[in-house]
PDB file of C-alpha atoms in Angstrom:
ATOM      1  CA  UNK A1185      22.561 -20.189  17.707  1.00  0.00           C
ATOM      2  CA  UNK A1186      20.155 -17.618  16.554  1.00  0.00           C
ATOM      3  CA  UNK A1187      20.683 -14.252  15.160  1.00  0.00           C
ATOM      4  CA  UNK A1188      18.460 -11.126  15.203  1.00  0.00           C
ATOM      5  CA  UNK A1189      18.935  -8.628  13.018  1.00  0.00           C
ATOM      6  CA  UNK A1190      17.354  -5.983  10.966  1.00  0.00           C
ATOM      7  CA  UNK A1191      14.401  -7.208   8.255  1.00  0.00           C
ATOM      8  CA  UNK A1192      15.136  -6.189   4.585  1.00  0.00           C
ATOM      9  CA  UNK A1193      12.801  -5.831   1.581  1.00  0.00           C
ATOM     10  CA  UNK A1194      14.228  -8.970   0.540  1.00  0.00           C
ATOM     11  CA  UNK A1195      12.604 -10.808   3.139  1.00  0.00           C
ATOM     12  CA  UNK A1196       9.452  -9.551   3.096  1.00  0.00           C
ATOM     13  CA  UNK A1197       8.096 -12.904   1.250  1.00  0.00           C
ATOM     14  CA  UNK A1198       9.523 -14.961   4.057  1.00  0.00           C
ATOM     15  CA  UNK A1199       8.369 -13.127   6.768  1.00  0.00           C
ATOM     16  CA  UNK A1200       5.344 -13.159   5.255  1.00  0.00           C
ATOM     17  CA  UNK A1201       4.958 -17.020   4.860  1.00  0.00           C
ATOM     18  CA  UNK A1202       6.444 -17.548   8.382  1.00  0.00           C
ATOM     19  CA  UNK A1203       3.595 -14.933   9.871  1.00  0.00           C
ATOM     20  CA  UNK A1204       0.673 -16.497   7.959  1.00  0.00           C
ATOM     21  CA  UNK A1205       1.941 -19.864   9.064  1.00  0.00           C
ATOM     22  CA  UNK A1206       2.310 -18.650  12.696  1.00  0.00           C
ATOM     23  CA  UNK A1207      -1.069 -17.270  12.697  1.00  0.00           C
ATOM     24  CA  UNK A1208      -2.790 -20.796  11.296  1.00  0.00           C
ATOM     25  CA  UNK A1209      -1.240 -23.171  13.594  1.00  0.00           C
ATOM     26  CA  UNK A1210      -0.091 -21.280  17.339  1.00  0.00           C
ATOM     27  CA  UNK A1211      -3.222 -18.925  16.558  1.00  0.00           C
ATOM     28  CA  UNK A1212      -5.677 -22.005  15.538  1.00  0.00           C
ATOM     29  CA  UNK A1213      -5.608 -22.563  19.134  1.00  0.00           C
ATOM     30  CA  UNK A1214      -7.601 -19.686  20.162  1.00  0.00           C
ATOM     31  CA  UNK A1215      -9.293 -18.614  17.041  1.00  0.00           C
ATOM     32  CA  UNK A1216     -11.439 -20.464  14.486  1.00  0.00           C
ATOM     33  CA  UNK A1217      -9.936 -21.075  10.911  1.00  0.00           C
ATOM     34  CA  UNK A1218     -12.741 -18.831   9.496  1.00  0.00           C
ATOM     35  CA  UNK A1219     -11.893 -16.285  11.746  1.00  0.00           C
ATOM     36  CA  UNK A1220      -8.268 -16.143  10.920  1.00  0.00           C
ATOM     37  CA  UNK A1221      -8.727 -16.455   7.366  1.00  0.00           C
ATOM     38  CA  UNK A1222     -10.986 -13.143   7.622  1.00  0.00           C
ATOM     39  CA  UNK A1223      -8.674 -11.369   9.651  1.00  0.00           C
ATOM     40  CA  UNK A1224      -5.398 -12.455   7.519  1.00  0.00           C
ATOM     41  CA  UNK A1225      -7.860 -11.127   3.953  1.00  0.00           C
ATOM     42  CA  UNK A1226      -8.780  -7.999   5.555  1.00  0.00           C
ATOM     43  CA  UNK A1227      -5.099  -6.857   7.464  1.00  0.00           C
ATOM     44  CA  UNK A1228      -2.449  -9.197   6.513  1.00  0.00           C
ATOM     45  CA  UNK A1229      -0.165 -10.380   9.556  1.00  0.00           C
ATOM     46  CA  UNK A1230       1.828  -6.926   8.946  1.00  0.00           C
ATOM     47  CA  UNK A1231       2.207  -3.728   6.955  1.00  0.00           C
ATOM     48  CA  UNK A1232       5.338  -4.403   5.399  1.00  0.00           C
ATOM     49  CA  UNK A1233       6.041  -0.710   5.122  1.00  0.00           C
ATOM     50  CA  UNK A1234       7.235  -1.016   8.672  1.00  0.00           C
ATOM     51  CA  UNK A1235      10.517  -2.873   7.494  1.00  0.00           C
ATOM     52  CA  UNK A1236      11.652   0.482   5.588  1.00  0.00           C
ATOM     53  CA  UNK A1237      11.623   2.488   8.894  1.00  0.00           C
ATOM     54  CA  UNK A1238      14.644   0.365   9.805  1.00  0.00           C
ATOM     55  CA  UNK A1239      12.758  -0.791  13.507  1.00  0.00           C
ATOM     56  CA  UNK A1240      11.588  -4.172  12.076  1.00  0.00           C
ATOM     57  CA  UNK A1241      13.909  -7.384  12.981  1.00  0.00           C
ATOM     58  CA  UNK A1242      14.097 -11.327  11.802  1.00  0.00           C
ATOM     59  CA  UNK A1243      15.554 -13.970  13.754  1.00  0.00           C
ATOM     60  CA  UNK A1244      17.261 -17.143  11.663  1.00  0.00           C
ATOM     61  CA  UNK A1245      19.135 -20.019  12.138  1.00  0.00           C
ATOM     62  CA  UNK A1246      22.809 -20.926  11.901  1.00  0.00           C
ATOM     63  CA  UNK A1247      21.477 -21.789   8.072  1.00  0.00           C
ATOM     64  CA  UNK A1248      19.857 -18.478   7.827  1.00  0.00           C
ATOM     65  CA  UNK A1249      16.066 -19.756   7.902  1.00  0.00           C
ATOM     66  CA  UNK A1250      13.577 -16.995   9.069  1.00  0.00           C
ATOM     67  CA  UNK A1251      12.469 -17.911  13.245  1.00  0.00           C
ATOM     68  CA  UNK A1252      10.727 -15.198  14.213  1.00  0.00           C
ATOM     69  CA  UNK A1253      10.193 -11.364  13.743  1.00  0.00           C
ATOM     70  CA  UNK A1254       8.409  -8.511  15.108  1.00  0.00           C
ATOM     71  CA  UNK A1255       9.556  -4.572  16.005  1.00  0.00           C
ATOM     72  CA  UNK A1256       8.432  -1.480  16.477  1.00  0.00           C
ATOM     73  CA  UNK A1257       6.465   1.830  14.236  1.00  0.00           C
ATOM     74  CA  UNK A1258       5.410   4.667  14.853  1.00  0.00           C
ATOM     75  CA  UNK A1259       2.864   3.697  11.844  1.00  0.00           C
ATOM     76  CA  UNK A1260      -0.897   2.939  13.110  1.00  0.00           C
ATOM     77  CA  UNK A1261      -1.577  -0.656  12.309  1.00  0.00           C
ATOM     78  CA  UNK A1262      -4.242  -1.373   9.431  1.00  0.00           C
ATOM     79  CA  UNK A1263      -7.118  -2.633  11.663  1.00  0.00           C
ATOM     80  CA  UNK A1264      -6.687   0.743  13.886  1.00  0.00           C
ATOM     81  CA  UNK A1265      -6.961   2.905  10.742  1.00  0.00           C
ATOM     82  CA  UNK A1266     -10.034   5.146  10.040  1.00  0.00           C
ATOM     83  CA  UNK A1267     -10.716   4.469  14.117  1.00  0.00           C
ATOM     84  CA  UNK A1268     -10.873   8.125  14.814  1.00  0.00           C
ATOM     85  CA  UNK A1269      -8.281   7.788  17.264  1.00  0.00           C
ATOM     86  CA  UNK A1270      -5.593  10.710  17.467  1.00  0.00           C
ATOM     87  CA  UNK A1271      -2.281   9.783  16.431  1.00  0.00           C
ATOM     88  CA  UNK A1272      -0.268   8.725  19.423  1.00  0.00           C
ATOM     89  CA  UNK A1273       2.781  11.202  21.037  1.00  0.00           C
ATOM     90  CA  UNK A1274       6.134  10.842  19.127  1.00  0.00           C
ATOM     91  CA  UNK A1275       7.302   8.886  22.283  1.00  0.00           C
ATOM     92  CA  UNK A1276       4.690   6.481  21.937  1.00  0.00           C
ATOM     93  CA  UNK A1277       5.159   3.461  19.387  1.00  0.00           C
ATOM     94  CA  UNK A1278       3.243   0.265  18.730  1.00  0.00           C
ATOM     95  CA  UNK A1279       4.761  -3.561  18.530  1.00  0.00           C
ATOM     96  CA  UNK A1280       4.563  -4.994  15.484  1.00  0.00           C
ATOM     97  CA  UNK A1281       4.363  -8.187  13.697  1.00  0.00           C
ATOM     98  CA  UNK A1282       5.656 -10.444  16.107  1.00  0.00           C
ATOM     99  CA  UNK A1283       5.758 -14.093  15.377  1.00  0.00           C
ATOM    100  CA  UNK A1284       7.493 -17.351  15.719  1.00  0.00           C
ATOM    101  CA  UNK A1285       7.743 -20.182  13.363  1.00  0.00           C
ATOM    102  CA  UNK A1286       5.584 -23.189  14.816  1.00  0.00           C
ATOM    103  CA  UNK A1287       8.166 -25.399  14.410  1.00  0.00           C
ATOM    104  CA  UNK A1288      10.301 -23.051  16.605  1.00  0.00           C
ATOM    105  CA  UNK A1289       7.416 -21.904  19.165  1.00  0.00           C
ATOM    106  CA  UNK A1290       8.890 -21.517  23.327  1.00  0.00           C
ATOM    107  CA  UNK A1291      12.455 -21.148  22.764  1.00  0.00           C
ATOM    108  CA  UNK A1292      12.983 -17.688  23.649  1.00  0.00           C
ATOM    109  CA  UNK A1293      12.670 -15.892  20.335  1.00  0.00           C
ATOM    110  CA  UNK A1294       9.864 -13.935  20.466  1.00  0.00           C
ATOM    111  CA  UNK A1295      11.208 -12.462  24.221  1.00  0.00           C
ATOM    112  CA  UNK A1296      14.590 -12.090  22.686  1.00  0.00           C
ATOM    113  CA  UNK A1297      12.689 -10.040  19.532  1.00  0.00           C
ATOM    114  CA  UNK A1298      11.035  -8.323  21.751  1.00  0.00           C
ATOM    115  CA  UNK A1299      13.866  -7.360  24.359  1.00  0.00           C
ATOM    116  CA  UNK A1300      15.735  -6.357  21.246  1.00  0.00           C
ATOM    117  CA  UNK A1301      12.678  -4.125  20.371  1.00  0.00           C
ATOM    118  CA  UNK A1302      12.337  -2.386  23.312  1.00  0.00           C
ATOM    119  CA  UNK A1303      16.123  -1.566  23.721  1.00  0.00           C
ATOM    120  CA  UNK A1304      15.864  -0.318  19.867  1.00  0.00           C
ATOM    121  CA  UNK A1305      12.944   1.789  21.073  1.00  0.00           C
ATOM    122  CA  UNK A1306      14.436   3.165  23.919  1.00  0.00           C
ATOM    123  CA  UNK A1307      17.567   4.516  22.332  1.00  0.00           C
ATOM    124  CA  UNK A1308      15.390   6.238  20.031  1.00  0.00           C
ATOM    125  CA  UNK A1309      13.184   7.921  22.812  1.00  0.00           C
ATOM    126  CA  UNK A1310      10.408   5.711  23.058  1.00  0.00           C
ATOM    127  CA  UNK A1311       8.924   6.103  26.376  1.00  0.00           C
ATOM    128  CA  UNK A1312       6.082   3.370  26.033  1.00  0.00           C
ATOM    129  CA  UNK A1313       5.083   0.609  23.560  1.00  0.00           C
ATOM    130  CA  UNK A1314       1.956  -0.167  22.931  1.00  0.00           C
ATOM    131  CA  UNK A1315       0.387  -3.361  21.174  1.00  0.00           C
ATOM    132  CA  UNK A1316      -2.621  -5.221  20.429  1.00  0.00           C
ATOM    133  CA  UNK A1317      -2.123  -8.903  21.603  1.00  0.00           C
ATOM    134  CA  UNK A1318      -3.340 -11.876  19.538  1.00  0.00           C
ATOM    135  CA  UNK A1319      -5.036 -14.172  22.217  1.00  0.00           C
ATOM    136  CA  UNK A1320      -1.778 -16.545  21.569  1.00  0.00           C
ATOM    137  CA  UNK A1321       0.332 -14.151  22.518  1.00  0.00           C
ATOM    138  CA  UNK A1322      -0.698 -12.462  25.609  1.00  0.00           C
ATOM    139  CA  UNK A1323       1.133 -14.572  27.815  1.00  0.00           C
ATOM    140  CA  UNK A1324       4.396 -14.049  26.479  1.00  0.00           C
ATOM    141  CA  UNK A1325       3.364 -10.049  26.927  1.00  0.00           C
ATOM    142  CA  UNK A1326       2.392 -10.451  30.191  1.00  0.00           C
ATOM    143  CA  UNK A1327       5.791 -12.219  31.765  1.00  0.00           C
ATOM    144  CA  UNK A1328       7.434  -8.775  29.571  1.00  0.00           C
ATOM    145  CA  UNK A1329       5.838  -7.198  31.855  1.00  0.00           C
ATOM    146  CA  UNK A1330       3.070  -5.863  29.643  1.00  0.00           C
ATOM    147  CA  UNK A1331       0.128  -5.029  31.133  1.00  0.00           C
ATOM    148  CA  UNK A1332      -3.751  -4.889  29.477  1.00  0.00           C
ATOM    149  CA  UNK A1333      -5.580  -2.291  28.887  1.00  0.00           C
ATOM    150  CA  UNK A1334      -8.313  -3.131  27.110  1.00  0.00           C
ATOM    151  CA  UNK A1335     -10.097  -6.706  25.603  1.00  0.00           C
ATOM    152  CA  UNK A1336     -11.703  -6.293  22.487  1.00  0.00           C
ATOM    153  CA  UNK A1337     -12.847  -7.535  18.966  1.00  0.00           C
ATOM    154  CA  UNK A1338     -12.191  -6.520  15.847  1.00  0.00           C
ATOM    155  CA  UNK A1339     -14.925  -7.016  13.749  1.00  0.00           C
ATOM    156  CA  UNK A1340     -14.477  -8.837  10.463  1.00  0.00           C
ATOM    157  CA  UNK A1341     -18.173  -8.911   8.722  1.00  0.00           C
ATOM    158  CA  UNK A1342     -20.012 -11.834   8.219  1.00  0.00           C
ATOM    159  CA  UNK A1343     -20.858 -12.119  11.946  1.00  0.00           C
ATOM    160  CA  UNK A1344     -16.674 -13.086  12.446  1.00  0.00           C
ATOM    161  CA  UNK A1345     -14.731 -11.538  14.894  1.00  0.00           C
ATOM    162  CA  UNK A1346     -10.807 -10.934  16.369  1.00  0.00           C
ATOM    163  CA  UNK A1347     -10.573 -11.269  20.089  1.00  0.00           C
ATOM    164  CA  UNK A1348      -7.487  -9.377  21.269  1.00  0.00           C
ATOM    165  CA  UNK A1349      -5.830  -7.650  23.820  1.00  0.00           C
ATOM    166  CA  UNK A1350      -4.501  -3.940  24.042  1.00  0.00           C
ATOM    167  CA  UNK A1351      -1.378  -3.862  26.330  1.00  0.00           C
ATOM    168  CA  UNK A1352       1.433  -1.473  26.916  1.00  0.00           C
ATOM    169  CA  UNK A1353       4.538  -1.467  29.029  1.00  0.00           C
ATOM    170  CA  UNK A1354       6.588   2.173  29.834  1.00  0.00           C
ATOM    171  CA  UNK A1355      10.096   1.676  28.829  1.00  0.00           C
ATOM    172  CA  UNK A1356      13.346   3.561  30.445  1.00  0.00           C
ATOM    173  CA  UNK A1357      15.220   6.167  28.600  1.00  0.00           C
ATOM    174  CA  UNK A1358      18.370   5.239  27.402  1.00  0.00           C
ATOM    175  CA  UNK A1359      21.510   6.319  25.240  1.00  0.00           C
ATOM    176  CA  UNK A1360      20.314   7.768  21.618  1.00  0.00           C
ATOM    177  CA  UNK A1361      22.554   5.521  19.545  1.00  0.00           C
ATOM    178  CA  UNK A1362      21.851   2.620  16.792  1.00  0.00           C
ATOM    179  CA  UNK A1363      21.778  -1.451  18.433  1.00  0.00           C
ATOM    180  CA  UNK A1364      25.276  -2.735  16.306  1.00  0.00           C
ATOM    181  CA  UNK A1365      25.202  -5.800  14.398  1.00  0.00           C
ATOM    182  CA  UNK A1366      23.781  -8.744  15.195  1.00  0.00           C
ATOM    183  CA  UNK A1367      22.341  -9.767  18.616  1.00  0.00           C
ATOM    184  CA  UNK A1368      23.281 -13.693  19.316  1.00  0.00           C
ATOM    185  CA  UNK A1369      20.717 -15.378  21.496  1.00  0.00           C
ATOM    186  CA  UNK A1370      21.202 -19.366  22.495  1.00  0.00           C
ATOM    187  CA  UNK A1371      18.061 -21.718  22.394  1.00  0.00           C
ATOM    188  CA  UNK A1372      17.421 -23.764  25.328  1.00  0.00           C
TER     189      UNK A1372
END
């Protein structure tokens, strides 16, 4: 079994191993090393300031090893700061640092994160999440139902570059009250 449940400070080390680690091997696929080292200097995986606004979740093991994560802010990313873009409606949020530990890549976590997300958001009047898709994940997105919006890269200097994809997906309105506990999800 795996549990999903709210991040804490206290695993902000973890999830930040398990994110790097994500990024290097499932994103090594579609990006060269150089390319993800750049990106992972310049923005991180995450802004861990996202765990404090309580919308942030882990997934672990019966033994309580970190999975997965990923959530939801109403905080811009780093790489969309100093864009010039106007801050989004206070219905609109953006997905946020979702990965999956290599070693337990396509067993449902990241959809049951995000499912998890999107409920969270909903109760708490999100009407649409947006995100910006690494390449490795945009077909996980898409069978969410997420649909793109925009392809684009975010340059990194030193003639290195990001491909990703902007997506969003409208969400329905539901019941203003807080997800309880933990949310059990079997692996196939």
């Amino acid at each position: 079994m795996t549990a999903i449940r709210a991040a804490q400070a206290a695993d902000i080390p973890a999830i930040r191993s398990m994110q790097e680690r994500s990024m290097r091997v499932l994103g090594g696929k579609h990006y060269a090393p150089d390319n993800i080292a750049a990106f992972v200097e310049q923005f991180g995986t995450m802004d861990f300031a996202v765990v404090g606004e309580g919308h942030f979740l882990v997934a672990t093991d019966q033994h309580g090893h970190l999975l997965g994560s990923g959530g939801w802010s109403r905080l811009a990313p780093g790489y969309q700061r100093g864009s010039g873009a106007a801050s989004p409606p206070r219905d609109i949020a953006t997905v946020r640092g979702v990965f999956v530990d290599p070693a337990a890549a396509r067993n449902g976590i990241g959809a049951a994160i995000m499912r998890h997300a999107e409920a969270d958001a909903a109760k708490h009047g999100i009407s649409m999440l947006r995100l910006t898709a690494t390449l490795s994940g945009v077909a996980l997105y898409q069978a969410l139902g997420y649909r793109e919006t925009a392809r684009r890269a975010i340059e990194l200097g030193e003639n290195l570059s990001f491909g990703c994809v902007d997506m969003e997906k409208p969400l329905e309105k539901r019941a203003a009250s807080q997800p309880g506990g933990e949310l059990l999800i079997s692996q196939s």
